[in-house]
mmCIF file of C-alpha atoms and ligand atoms in Angstrom:
data_model
loop_
_atom_site.group_PDB
_atom_site.id
_atom_site.type_symbol
_atom_site.label_atom_id
_atom_site.label_comp_id
_atom_site.label_asym_id
_atom_site.label_seq_id
_atom_site.Cartn_x
_atom_site.Cartn_y
_atom_site.Cartn_z
ATOM 1 C CA ALA K 1 -7.501 123.004 -120.862
ATOM 2 C CA THR K 2 -8.961 119.607 -120.191
ATOM 3 C CA SER K 3 -6.977 116.591 -121.273
ATOM 4 C CA GLU K 4 -8.356 113.810 -123.362
ATOM 5 C CA GLY K 5 -7.660 111.374 -120.515
ATOM 6 C CA GLU K 6 -9.681 113.425 -118.091
ATOM 7 C CA ILE K 7 -12.698 113.375 -120.409
ATOM 8 C CA LEU K 8 -12.284 109.654 -121.019
ATOM 9 C CA GLY K 9 -12.165 109.185 -117.247
ATOM 10 C CA TYR K 10 -15.341 111.172 -116.884
ATOM 11 C CA LEU K 11 -17.057 109.090 -119.564
ATOM 12 C CA TYR K 12 -16.011 105.847 -117.869
ATOM 13 C CA SER K 13 -17.323 107.180 -114.570
ATOM 14 C CA LYS K 14 -20.685 107.587 -116.300
ATOM 15 C CA GLY K 15 -20.498 104.039 -117.592
ATOM 16 C CA ILE K 16 -19.785 105.093 -121.179
ATOM 17 C CA LYS K 17 -17.071 103.173 -122.915
ATOM 18 C CA PRO K 18 -16.052 105.075 -126.023
ATOM 19 C CA ASP K 19 -14.732 102.991 -128.896
ATOM 20 C CA GLY K 20 -11.469 103.689 -130.692
ATOM 21 C CA VAL K 21 -12.788 106.376 -132.965
ATOM 22 C CA LEU K 22 -14.637 108.147 -130.170
ATOM 23 C CA LYS K 23 -18.030 108.312 -131.783
ATOM 24 C CA LEU K 24 -20.314 109.875 -129.245
ATOM 25 C CA SER K 25 -23.971 110.549 -129.439
ATOM 26 C CA LYS K 26 -25.117 114.152 -129.381
ATOM 27 C CA ASP K 27 -26.532 113.680 -125.883
ATOM 28 C CA VAL K 28 -23.212 112.447 -124.540
ATOM 29 C CA VAL K 29 -21.354 115.325 -126.157
ATOM 30 C CA LYS K 30 -23.801 117.727 -124.577
ATOM 31 C CA MET K 31 -23.342 116.110 -121.204
ATOM 32 C CA VAL K 32 -19.541 116.343 -121.453
ATOM 33 C CA CYS K 33 -19.720 119.973 -122.544
ATOM 34 C CA GLU K 34 -21.956 120.819 -119.612
ATOM 35 C CA GLU K 35 -19.660 119.039 -117.177
ATOM 36 C CA TYR K 36 -16.653 121.003 -118.421
ATOM 37 C CA ASP K 37 -18.515 124.235 -118.991
ATOM 38 C CA VAL K 38 -17.868 124.337 -122.718
ATOM 39 C CA GLU K 39 -20.269 125.824 -125.236
ATOM 40 C CA VAL K 40 -21.973 123.201 -127.375
ATOM 41 C CA ILE K 41 -21.702 123.797 -131.094
ATOM 42 C CA ASP K 42 -24.151 121.679 -133.008
ATOM 43 C CA ALA K 43 -21.736 120.580 -135.697
ATOM 44 C CA ASP K 44 -23.011 119.377 -139.007
ATOM 45 C CA PRO K 45 -21.531 115.883 -139.511
ATOM 46 C CA ILE K 46 -20.477 116.646 -143.093
ATOM 47 C CA ARG K 47 -18.685 119.755 -141.952
ATOM 48 C CA VAL K 48 -16.874 117.724 -139.326
ATOM 49 C CA GLU K 49 -15.828 115.218 -141.953
ATOM 50 C CA GLU K 50 -14.487 118.032 -144.108
ATOM 51 C CA MET K 51 -12.653 119.597 -141.213
ATOM 52 C CA ALA K 52 -11.025 116.252 -140.520
ATOM 53 C CA LYS K 53 -10.061 116.113 -144.168
ATOM 54 C CA LYS K 54 -8.529 119.561 -143.979
ATOM 55 C CA LYS K 55 -6.551 118.533 -140.957
ATOM 56 C CA GLU K 56 -5.253 115.541 -142.846
ATOM 57 C CA ILE K 57 -3.691 117.958 -145.302
ATOM 58 C CA LEU K 58 -2.318 120.153 -142.524
ATOM 59 C CA ASP K 59 -0.259 118.407 -139.847
ATOM 60 C CA ASP K 60 -0.117 119.598 -136.262
ATOM 61 C CA ASP K 61 3.375 120.997 -136.733
ATOM 62 C CA ASP K 62 2.159 123.128 -139.640
ATOM 63 C CA LEU K 63 -0.286 125.000 -137.493
ATOM 64 C CA ASP K 64 2.082 127.723 -136.309
ATOM 65 C CA LYS K 65 3.719 128.130 -139.722
ATOM 66 C CA LEU K 66 0.648 128.835 -141.814
ATOM 67 C CA GLU K 67 0.543 131.488 -144.497
ATOM 68 C CA LEU K 68 -2.367 132.684 -146.589
ATOM 69 C CA ARG K 69 -2.811 130.851 -149.860
ATOM 70 C CA PRO K 70 -4.909 131.612 -152.967
ATOM 71 C CA PRO K 71 -8.448 130.210 -153.209
ATOM 72 C CA VAL K 72 -9.174 127.335 -155.596
ATOM 73 C CA LEU K 73 -12.491 127.668 -157.416
ATOM 74 C CA THR K 74 -14.813 125.420 -159.348
ATOM 75 C CA ILE K 75 -17.545 126.639 -161.654
ATOM 76 C CA MET K 76 -20.641 124.445 -161.682
ATOM 77 C CA GLY K 77 -24.154 124.659 -163.015
ATOM 78 C CA HIS K 78 -26.652 123.352 -165.546
ATOM 79 C CA VAL K 79 -25.588 122.612 -169.108
ATOM 80 C CA ASP K 80 -25.674 125.662 -171.401
ATOM 81 C CA HIS K 81 -25.969 128.102 -168.521
ATOM 82 C CA GLY K 82 -22.578 129.558 -169.417
ATOM 83 C CA LYS K 83 -19.849 127.783 -167.397
ATOM 84 C CA THR K 84 -17.439 127.502 -170.315
ATOM 85 C CA SER K 85 -18.173 131.047 -171.463
ATOM 86 C CA LEU K 86 -17.406 132.359 -167.997
ATOM 87 C CA LEU K 87 -14.176 130.382 -167.727
ATOM 88 C CA ASP K 88 -13.182 131.539 -171.208
ATOM 89 C CA TYR K 89 -13.931 135.153 -170.479
ATOM 90 C CA ILE K 90 -11.967 135.084 -167.237
ATOM 91 C CA ARG K 91 -9.063 133.314 -168.876
ATOM 92 C CA ARG K 92 -9.000 135.669 -171.868
ATOM 93 C CA SER K 93 -9.286 138.841 -169.881
ATOM 94 C CA LYS K 94 -7.345 138.026 -166.748
ATOM 95 C CA VAL K 95 -4.519 135.705 -167.623
ATOM 96 C CA ALA K 96 -1.559 137.772 -168.786
ATOM 97 C CA ALA K 97 -1.237 136.688 -172.401
ATOM 98 C CA SER K 98 2.175 138.351 -172.672
ATOM 99 C CA GLU K 99 3.842 135.716 -170.539
ATOM 100 C CA ALA K 100 5.761 133.026 -172.357
ATOM 101 C CA GLY K 101 3.586 133.029 -175.435
ATOM 102 C CA GLY K 102 0.313 133.066 -173.560
ATOM 103 C CA ILE K 103 -1.614 129.932 -172.847
ATOM 104 C CA THR K 104 -0.115 127.079 -174.775
ATOM 105 C CA GLN K 105 -2.127 124.156 -173.551
ATOM 106 C CA GLY K 106 -4.621 123.623 -170.809
ATOM 107 C CA ILE K 107 -3.330 121.822 -167.755
ATOM 108 C CA GLY K 108 -6.740 121.601 -166.099
ATOM 109 C CA ALA K 109 -6.432 124.706 -163.971
ATOM 110 C CA TYR K 110 -5.200 128.246 -164.292
ATOM 111 C CA ARG K 111 -4.231 131.204 -162.181
ATOM 112 C CA VAL K 112 -5.943 134.550 -162.431
ATOM 113 C CA GLN K 113 -4.797 137.878 -161.011
ATOM 114 C CA VAL K 114 -7.533 139.928 -159.408
ATOM 115 C CA PRO K 115 -6.946 143.436 -158.061
ATOM 116 C CA PHE K 116 -8.090 143.322 -154.453
ATOM 117 C CA ASP K 117 -7.148 145.331 -151.390
ATOM 118 C CA GLY K 118 -4.993 147.553 -153.565
ATOM 119 C CA LYS K 119 -2.824 144.798 -154.987
ATOM 120 C CA PRO K 120 -3.099 141.998 -157.520
ATOM 121 C CA GLN K 121 -4.035 138.738 -155.820
ATOM 122 C CA THR K 122 -4.134 135.257 -157.219
ATOM 123 C CA CYS K 123 -7.043 132.898 -157.484
ATOM 124 C CA VAL K 124 -7.027 129.505 -159.160
ATOM 125 C CA PHE K 125 -9.776 128.168 -161.383
ATOM 126 C CA LEU K 126 -10.242 124.487 -162.007
ATOM 127 C CA ASP K 127 -10.731 124.177 -165.713
ATOM 128 C CA THR K 128 -13.156 121.279 -165.656
ATOM 129 C CA PRO K 129 -16.556 122.800 -165.242
ATOM 130 C CA GLY K 130 -19.349 120.452 -164.454
ATOM 131 C CA HIS K 131 -20.403 118.687 -161.345
ATOM 132 C CA GLU K 132 -19.284 115.330 -162.722
ATOM 133 C CA ALA K 133 -15.636 116.135 -162.186
ATOM 134 C CA PHE K 134 -16.391 117.626 -158.807
ATOM 135 C CA GLY K 135 -18.524 114.660 -157.775
ATOM 136 C CA ALA K 136 -15.997 112.109 -159.000
ATOM 137 C CA MET K 137 -13.194 113.795 -157.086
ATOM 138 C CA ARG K 138 -15.313 114.022 -153.992
ATOM 139 C CA ALA K 139 -16.270 110.378 -154.246
ATOM 140 C CA ARG K 140 -12.541 109.659 -154.106
ATOM 141 C CA GLY K 141 -12.265 111.745 -150.984
ATOM 142 C CA ALA K 142 -10.510 114.639 -152.648
ATOM 143 C CA ARG K 143 -11.321 118.114 -151.547
ATOM 144 C CA VAL K 144 -9.578 120.641 -153.690
ATOM 145 C CA THR K 145 -12.159 123.369 -154.177
ATOM 146 C CA ASP K 146 -12.414 126.187 -151.665
ATOM 147 C CA ILE K 147 -15.321 128.060 -153.239
ATOM 148 C CA ALA K 148 -17.991 126.958 -155.717
ATOM 149 C CA ILE K 149 -19.382 129.350 -158.275
ATOM 150 C CA ILE K 150 -22.813 128.178 -159.331
ATOM 151 C CA VAL K 151 -23.848 129.573 -162.691
ATOM 152 C CA VAL K 152 -27.590 129.980 -163.279
ATOM 153 C CA ALA K 153 -28.905 131.388 -166.554
ATOM 154 C CA ALA K 154 -31.298 134.240 -165.872
ATOM 155 C CA ASP K 155 -33.532 133.185 -168.768
ATOM 156 C CA ASP K 156 -33.758 129.543 -167.741
ATOM 157 C CA GLY K 157 -33.674 129.503 -163.942
ATOM 158 C CA ILE K 158 -32.986 126.571 -161.650
ATOM 159 C CA GLN K 159 -32.585 123.303 -163.541
ATOM 160 C CA PRO K 160 -31.752 119.752 -162.382
ATOM 161 C CA GLN K 161 -27.986 120.181 -162.598
ATOM 162 C CA THR K 162 -28.241 123.487 -160.742
ATOM 163 C CA THR K 163 -29.777 121.678 -157.798
ATOM 164 C CA GLU K 164 -27.201 118.900 -158.091
ATOM 165 C CA ALA K 165 -24.327 121.371 -158.140
ATOM 166 C CA ILE K 166 -25.690 123.095 -155.058
ATOM 167 C CA ALA K 167 -26.005 119.739 -153.312
ATOM 168 C CA HIS K 168 -22.391 118.864 -154.170
ATOM 169 C CA ALA K 169 -21.095 122.166 -152.863
ATOM 170 C CA LYS K 170 -23.129 121.871 -149.687
ATOM 171 C CA ALA K 171 -22.070 118.290 -149.076
ATOM 172 C CA ALA K 172 -18.447 119.333 -149.400
ATOM 173 C CA GLY K 173 -18.971 122.243 -147.025
ATOM 174 C CA VAL K 174 -17.742 124.646 -149.700
ATOM 175 C CA PRO K 175 -19.092 128.211 -149.705
ATOM 176 C CA ILE K 176 -21.262 129.104 -152.676
ATOM 177 C CA ILE K 177 -21.288 132.198 -154.838
ATOM 178 C CA VAL K 178 -24.070 132.377 -157.411
ATOM 179 C CA ALA K 179 -23.396 133.936 -160.803
ATOM 180 C CA ILE K 180 -26.711 134.811 -162.385
ATOM 181 C CA ASN K 181 -25.691 134.744 -166.026
ATOM 182 C CA LYS K 182 -27.036 135.949 -169.367
ATOM 183 C CA ILE K 183 -28.491 139.147 -167.958
ATOM 184 C CA ASP K 184 -27.974 140.664 -171.425
ATOM 185 C CA LYS K 185 -30.629 138.386 -172.917
ATOM 186 C CA ASP K 186 -34.222 139.260 -173.629
ATOM 187 C CA GLY K 187 -36.337 137.358 -171.171
ATOM 188 C CA ALA K 188 -33.631 137.396 -168.507
ATOM 189 C CA ASN K 189 -35.235 137.569 -165.089
ATOM 190 C CA PRO K 190 -32.563 137.650 -162.383
ATOM 191 C CA ASP K 191 -35.056 138.465 -159.628
ATOM 192 C CA ARG K 192 -37.008 135.351 -160.443
ATOM 193 C CA VAL K 193 -33.798 133.301 -160.147
ATOM 194 C CA MET K 194 -33.075 134.870 -156.770
ATOM 195 C CA GLN K 195 -36.574 134.097 -155.604
ATOM 196 C CA ASP K 196 -36.328 130.500 -156.719
ATOM 197 C CA LEU K 197 -32.909 130.100 -155.093
ATOM 198 C CA SER K 198 -34.179 131.501 -151.825
ATOM 199 C CA SER K 199 -37.049 129.051 -151.917
ATOM 200 C CA ILE K 200 -34.518 126.205 -151.944
ATOM 201 C CA GLY K 201 -32.520 127.653 -149.086
ATOM 202 C CA LEU K 202 -30.035 129.948 -150.791
ATOM 203 C CA MET K 203 -30.924 133.396 -149.530
ATOM 204 C CA PRO K 204 -29.222 136.243 -151.435
ATOM 205 C CA GLU K 205 -27.018 138.593 -149.417
ATOM 206 C CA GLU K 206 -28.901 141.422 -151.103
ATOM 207 C CA TRP K 207 -31.999 140.219 -149.282
ATOM 208 C CA GLY K 208 -30.312 139.734 -145.932
ATOM 209 C CA GLY K 209 -29.140 136.179 -146.531
ATOM 210 C CA ASP K 210 -25.631 134.800 -146.676
ATOM 211 C CA ILE K 211 -25.204 133.809 -150.323
ATOM 212 C CA PRO K 212 -23.480 136.363 -152.547
ATOM 213 C CA MET K 213 -25.173 136.572 -155.945
ATOM 214 C CA VAL K 214 -23.712 138.540 -158.821
ATOM 215 C CA LYS K 215 -25.624 139.304 -162.013
ATOM 216 C CA ILE K 216 -23.318 138.861 -164.969
ATOM 217 C CA SER K 217 -23.049 138.407 -168.682
ATOM 218 C CA ALA K 218 -20.291 135.917 -169.373
ATOM 219 C CA LEU K 219 -20.666 136.660 -173.068
ATOM 220 C CA LYS K 220 -20.040 140.387 -172.721
ATOM 221 C CA GLY K 221 -17.956 140.225 -169.583
ATOM 222 C CA GLU K 222 -20.402 142.451 -167.753
ATOM 223 C CA ASN K 223 -19.881 142.438 -163.939
ATOM 224 C CA VAL K 224 -17.328 139.641 -164.098
ATOM 225 C CA ASP K 225 -14.979 141.931 -162.175
ATOM 226 C CA ASP K 226 -17.621 142.181 -159.437
ATOM 227 C CA LEU K 227 -17.843 138.415 -159.396
ATOM 228 C CA LEU K 228 -14.075 138.077 -158.986
ATOM 229 C CA GLU K 229 -14.051 140.686 -156.253
ATOM 230 C CA THR K 230 -16.757 138.728 -154.464
ATOM 231 C CA VAL K 231 -14.583 135.643 -154.812
ATOM 232 C CA MET K 232 -11.717 137.439 -153.080
ATOM 233 C CA LEU K 233 -14.017 138.693 -150.316
ATOM 234 C CA VAL K 234 -15.345 135.216 -149.614
ATOM 235 C CA SER K 235 -11.837 133.842 -149.770
ATOM 236 C CA GLU K 236 -10.603 136.417 -147.272
ATOM 237 C CA LEU K 237 -13.291 135.346 -144.829
ATOM 238 C CA GLN K 238 -12.248 131.726 -145.236
ATOM 239 C CA GLU K 239 -8.682 132.466 -144.124
ATOM 240 C CA LEU K 240 -7.277 129.826 -146.406
ATOM 241 C CA LYS K 241 -3.841 128.864 -145.211
ATOM 242 C CA ALA K 242 -1.058 126.377 -145.711
ATOM 243 C CA ASN K 243 2.554 125.905 -144.700
ATOM 244 C CA PRO K 244 4.701 126.583 -147.784
ATOM 245 C CA ASN K 245 7.892 125.486 -145.998
ATOM 246 C CA ARG K 246 7.528 121.736 -145.999
ATOM 247 C CA ASN K 247 7.320 118.795 -148.376
ATOM 248 C CA ALA K 248 4.370 119.085 -150.711
ATOM 249 C CA LYS K 249 1.067 117.256 -150.475
ATOM 250 C CA GLY K 250 -1.956 117.651 -152.685
ATOM 251 C CA THR K 251 -4.286 116.175 -155.266
ATOM 252 C CA VAL K 252 -4.146 115.109 -158.904
ATOM 253 C CA ILE K 253 -6.710 117.005 -160.927
ATOM 254 C CA GLU K 254 -5.858 115.678 -164.361
ATOM 255 C CA ALA K 255 -3.573 113.024 -165.803
ATOM 256 C CA GLY K 256 -2.812 111.374 -169.104
ATOM 257 C CA LEU K 257 -0.183 109.776 -171.266
ATOM 258 C CA ASP K 258 1.799 112.023 -173.568
ATOM 259 C CA LYS K 259 3.390 110.400 -176.594
ATOM 260 C CA SER K 260 6.766 111.991 -176.076
ATOM 261 C CA ARG K 261 6.777 112.889 -172.401
ATOM 262 C CA GLY K 262 5.178 109.793 -170.886
ATOM 263 C CA PRO K 263 2.782 110.067 -167.940
ATOM 264 C CA VAL K 264 1.802 113.666 -167.323
ATOM 265 C CA ALA K 265 -0.237 114.788 -164.332
ATOM 266 C CA THR K 266 -1.521 118.105 -163.066
ATOM 267 C CA PHE K 267 -1.245 118.497 -159.320
ATOM 268 C CA ILE K 268 -2.778 121.096 -157.103
ATOM 269 C CA VAL K 269 -0.392 121.608 -154.237
ATOM 270 C CA GLN K 270 -2.456 121.871 -151.056
ATOM 271 C CA ASN K 271 0.309 122.130 -148.513
ATOM 272 C CA GLY K 272 4.043 122.674 -148.776
ATOM 273 C CA THR K 273 6.031 123.443 -151.893
ATOM 274 C CA LEU K 274 6.640 120.940 -154.685
ATOM 275 C CA LYS K 275 10.113 121.172 -156.207
ATOM 276 C CA ARG K 276 11.834 119.774 -159.234
ATOM 277 C CA GLY K 277 13.773 116.698 -158.106
ATOM 278 C CA ASP K 278 11.260 115.787 -155.386
ATOM 279 C CA ILE K 279 10.198 112.175 -155.129
ATOM 280 C CA VAL K 280 6.450 111.708 -155.096
ATOM 281 C CA VAL K 281 3.934 108.954 -154.496
ATOM 282 C CA CYS K 282 0.677 109.534 -156.203
ATOM 283 C CA GLY K 283 -1.995 106.866 -155.903
ATOM 284 C CA GLU K 284 -0.490 103.797 -157.487
ATOM 285 C CA ALA K 285 2.128 105.822 -159.347
ATOM 286 C CA PHE K 286 5.436 107.231 -158.167
ATOM 287 C CA GLY K 287 8.554 108.878 -159.497
ATOM 288 C CA LYS K 288 11.055 111.674 -159.358
ATOM 289 C CA VAL K 289 9.768 115.018 -160.574
ATOM 290 C CA ARG K 290 11.825 115.595 -163.722
ATOM 291 C CA ALA K 291 10.112 118.779 -164.828
ATOM 292 C CA LEU K 292 7.384 121.109 -163.685
ATOM 293 C CA PHE K 293 5.292 123.334 -165.946
ATOM 294 C CA ASP K 294 2.961 126.084 -164.843
ATOM 295 C CA ASP K 295 -0.467 126.864 -166.307
ATOM 296 C CA LYS K 296 1.171 128.829 -169.102
ATOM 297 C CA GLY K 297 3.332 125.924 -170.138
ATOM 298 C CA LYS K 298 6.404 127.591 -168.698
ATOM 299 C CA ARG K 299 9.045 125.497 -166.944
ATOM 300 C CA VAL K 300 9.196 126.254 -163.240
ATOM 301 C CA ASP K 301 11.360 124.988 -160.401
ATOM 302 C CA GLU K 302 8.663 124.846 -157.760
ATOM 303 C CA ALA K 303 4.991 125.325 -156.957
ATOM 304 C CA GLY K 304 3.584 126.449 -153.610
ATOM 305 C CA PRO K 305 0.155 126.064 -151.962
ATOM 306 C CA SER K 306 -2.918 126.231 -154.256
ATOM 307 C CA ILE K 307 -0.762 126.405 -157.358
ATOM 308 C CA PRO K 308 -1.568 124.011 -160.209
ATOM 309 C CA VAL K 309 1.452 122.465 -161.820
ATOM 310 C CA GLN K 310 2.053 119.873 -164.486
ATOM 311 C CA VAL K 311 4.424 117.123 -163.449
ATOM 312 C CA ILE K 312 6.633 114.907 -165.591
ATOM 313 C CA GLY K 313 8.535 111.939 -164.209
ATOM 314 C CA LEU K 314 5.897 109.551 -162.871
ATOM 315 C CA ASN K 315 6.167 105.852 -163.793
ATOM 316 C CA ASN K 316 2.430 105.580 -164.411
ATOM 317 C CA VAL K 317 -0.677 107.642 -165.051
ATOM 318 C CA PRO K 318 -2.450 108.423 -161.768
ATOM 319 C CA LEU K 319 -6.184 109.102 -161.473
ATOM 320 C CA ALA K 320 -7.876 112.439 -160.999
ATOM 321 C CA GLY K 321 -8.581 112.662 -157.297
ATOM 322 C CA ASP K 322 -5.498 110.671 -156.244
ATOM 323 C CA GLU K 323 -3.524 112.307 -153.523
ATOM 324 C CA PHE K 324 0.175 112.903 -153.941
ATOM 325 C CA GLU K 325 2.863 113.321 -151.357
ATOM 326 C CA VAL K 326 6.595 113.949 -151.393
ATOM 327 C CA VAL K 327 8.586 111.201 -149.694
ATOM 328 C CA GLY K 328 12.232 110.707 -148.755
ATOM 329 C CA SER K 329 13.416 108.160 -151.305
ATOM 330 C CA LEU K 330 12.463 106.256 -154.415
ATOM 331 C CA ASP K 331 12.408 103.025 -152.374
ATOM 332 C CA ILE K 332 9.831 104.438 -149.984
ATOM 333 C CA ALA K 333 7.857 105.789 -152.941
ATOM 334 C CA ARG K 334 7.872 102.434 -154.736
ATOM 335 C CA GLU K 335 6.859 100.586 -151.599
ATOM 336 C CA GLN K 336 3.970 102.943 -150.867
ATOM 337 C CA ALA K 337 2.746 102.884 -154.456
ATOM 338 C CA GLU K 338 2.877 99.090 -154.509
ATOM 339 C CA SER K 339 1.019 98.665 -151.259
ATOM 340 C CA ARG K 340 -1.567 101.108 -152.524
ATOM 341 C CA ALA K 341 -1.861 99.065 -155.737
ATOM 342 C CA ASP K 342 -2.285 95.857 -153.688
ATOM 343 C CA TYR K 343 -4.916 97.517 -151.585
ATOM 344 C CA MET K 344 -6.847 98.703 -154.630
ATOM 345 C CA ARG K 345 -6.562 95.262 -156.199
ATOM 346 C CA ASN K 346 -8.027 93.689 -153.066
ATOM 347 C CA GLU K 347 -10.825 96.218 -153.044
ATOM 348 C CA ARG K 348 -11.685 95.307 -156.622
ATOM 349 C CA ILE K 349 -11.614 91.611 -155.802
ATOM 350 C CA MET K 350 -13.872 92.151 -152.800
ATOM 351 C CA GLU K 351 -16.253 94.097 -154.983
ATOM 352 C CA LYS K 352 -16.324 91.441 -157.663
ATOM 353 C CA ALA K 353 -16.571 88.677 -155.094
ATOM 354 C CA GLY K 354 -19.736 90.214 -153.743
ATOM 355 C CA ASP K 355 -21.680 87.036 -154.546
ATOM 356 C CA GLY K 356 -19.286 84.878 -152.560
ATOM 357 C CA MET K 357 -17.253 83.166 -155.257
ATOM 358 C CA ILE K 358 -13.790 84.276 -156.199
ATOM 359 C CA THR K 359 -12.971 82.929 -159.614
ATOM 360 C CA LEU K 360 -9.840 83.282 -161.679
ATOM 361 C CA SER K 361 -11.577 85.792 -163.875
ATOM 362 C CA SER K 362 -12.462 87.975 -160.919
ATOM 363 C CA LEU K 363 -8.764 88.219 -160.159
ATOM 364 C CA ALA K 364 -7.940 89.432 -163.638
HETATM 365 P P1 LIG C 1 -22.014 125.531 -170.448
HETATM 366 O O1 LIG C 1 -22.677 124.334 -171.018
HETATM 367 O O2 LIG C 1 -22.552 125.844 -169.096
HETATM 368 O O3 LIG C 1 -20.520 125.473 -170.482
HETATM 369 O O4 LIG C 1 -22.481 126.782 -171.343
HETATM 370 P P2 LIG C 1 -21.702 127.563 -172.478
HETATM 371 O O5 LIG C 1 -20.696 128.477 -171.906
HETATM 372 O O6 LIG C 1 -21.231 126.596 -173.496
HETATM 373 O O7 LIG C 1 -22.861 128.472 -173.042
HETATM 374 C C1 LIG C 1 -23.999 127.938 -173.684
HETATM 375 C C2 LIG C 1 -24.533 128.944 -174.667
HETATM 376 O O8 LIG C 1 -24.961 130.117 -173.981
HETATM 377 C C3 LIG C 1 -23.495 129.407 -175.681
HETATM 378 O O9 LIG C 1 -24.126 129.550 -176.923
HETATM 379 C C4 LIG C 1 -23.047 130.751 -175.145
HETATM 380 O O10 LIG C 1 -22.612 131.613 -176.146
HETATM 381 C C5 LIG C 1 -24.312 131.267 -174.499
HETATM 382 N N1 LIG C 1 -24.024 132.190 -173.399
HETATM 383 C C6 LIG C 1 -23.216 131.981 -172.337
HETATM 384 N N2 LIG C 1 -23.173 133.050 -171.536
HETATM 385 C C7 LIG C 1 -23.989 133.969 -172.102
HETATM 386 C C8 LIG C 1 -24.374 135.310 -171.752
HETATM 387 O O11 LIG C 1 -23.952 135.887 -170.750
HETATM 388 N N3 LIG C 1 -25.250 135.923 -172.569
HETATM 389 C C9 LIG C 1 -25.756 135.340 -173.697
HETATM 390 N N4 LIG C 1 -26.611 136.012 -174.429
HETATM 391 N N5 LIG C 1 -25.401 134.091 -174.058
HETATM 392 C C10 LIG C 1 -24.546 133.412 -173.280
HETATM 393 MG MG1 LIG C 2 -19.351 123.889 -171.118
#
């Protein structure tokens, strides 16, 4: 292995002075790779950004303690193409209604058991279909989704929000599965949809490409099992992993104020295990986790990687897309939340002061 210092030395010897963040042009990277006899992989800059993001969630010392975790999915697509129907069908048919009185209230995400590889396996659906939520979270730097399901109605084809959803998924480096929906309808033309998708760069696996496409009827539940199996296949290829044996880190996917319970937030744990009694910082909010509820409204003591959990005990309502992290003490939590609040306040002032003048009202 070549050390960082050695490469830096080599760069200096070539008269290249890398800056702190080591941004190198493609040509320089190629030159270095040739010098050290390393294969050049032409990395897509967005992919690199996402990989960096992933690494932020996983620390170096996690890397030898990783275990497989369930995939987290988002359903996107044009309005009326059947996102809600698909979510509803999956929830109705796959979430064990016998448990603790079934689904009491939505927490913004739910777990589904899918038989795969001879045993039931979990996947997690984010309950907020629509690219708005996805886009807003992404704009805040959050990356929660592992796989995007793009729903396209077979009688309506590619529409503006279909293209937008595809762009979001691509920008986030998230693998896409297409659900061609409403195949039960007169006038449904799934082949036409596949043709149109391939013309915008999504080539169906069926035709030798790399995008799985499943023809379904969300209304009748037709082929939804195939879709879920495809999800598990894609997930298996992704080798999604986390270290369950450490303090939790993750992202807020939903938050609000409950009349009796105070601030309530749904977290997706992305690394580690969140436990009752943990102290968390979460954007500008912080607190001690007083209670945890799972997606069925059942009290739980902990939640591991990929698991959505509702959290009570925060001092304030965080924002969807805020990251949370378990810290050692309430003092540390308060300090971090306050410095985050200061930072955000400054950002807002800078934004408002764009025209040069800071007035009292811009500080409000
Ligand atoms: P969303 O806007 O993407 O969430 O779409 P919805 O799930 O609300 O569906 C829009 C309309 O299409 C509703 O009237 C659904 O009943 C209907 N719909 C959804 N999926 C299917 C399907 O597979 N077949 C048929 N015939 N209608 C569907
Ligand atoms: Mg809907």
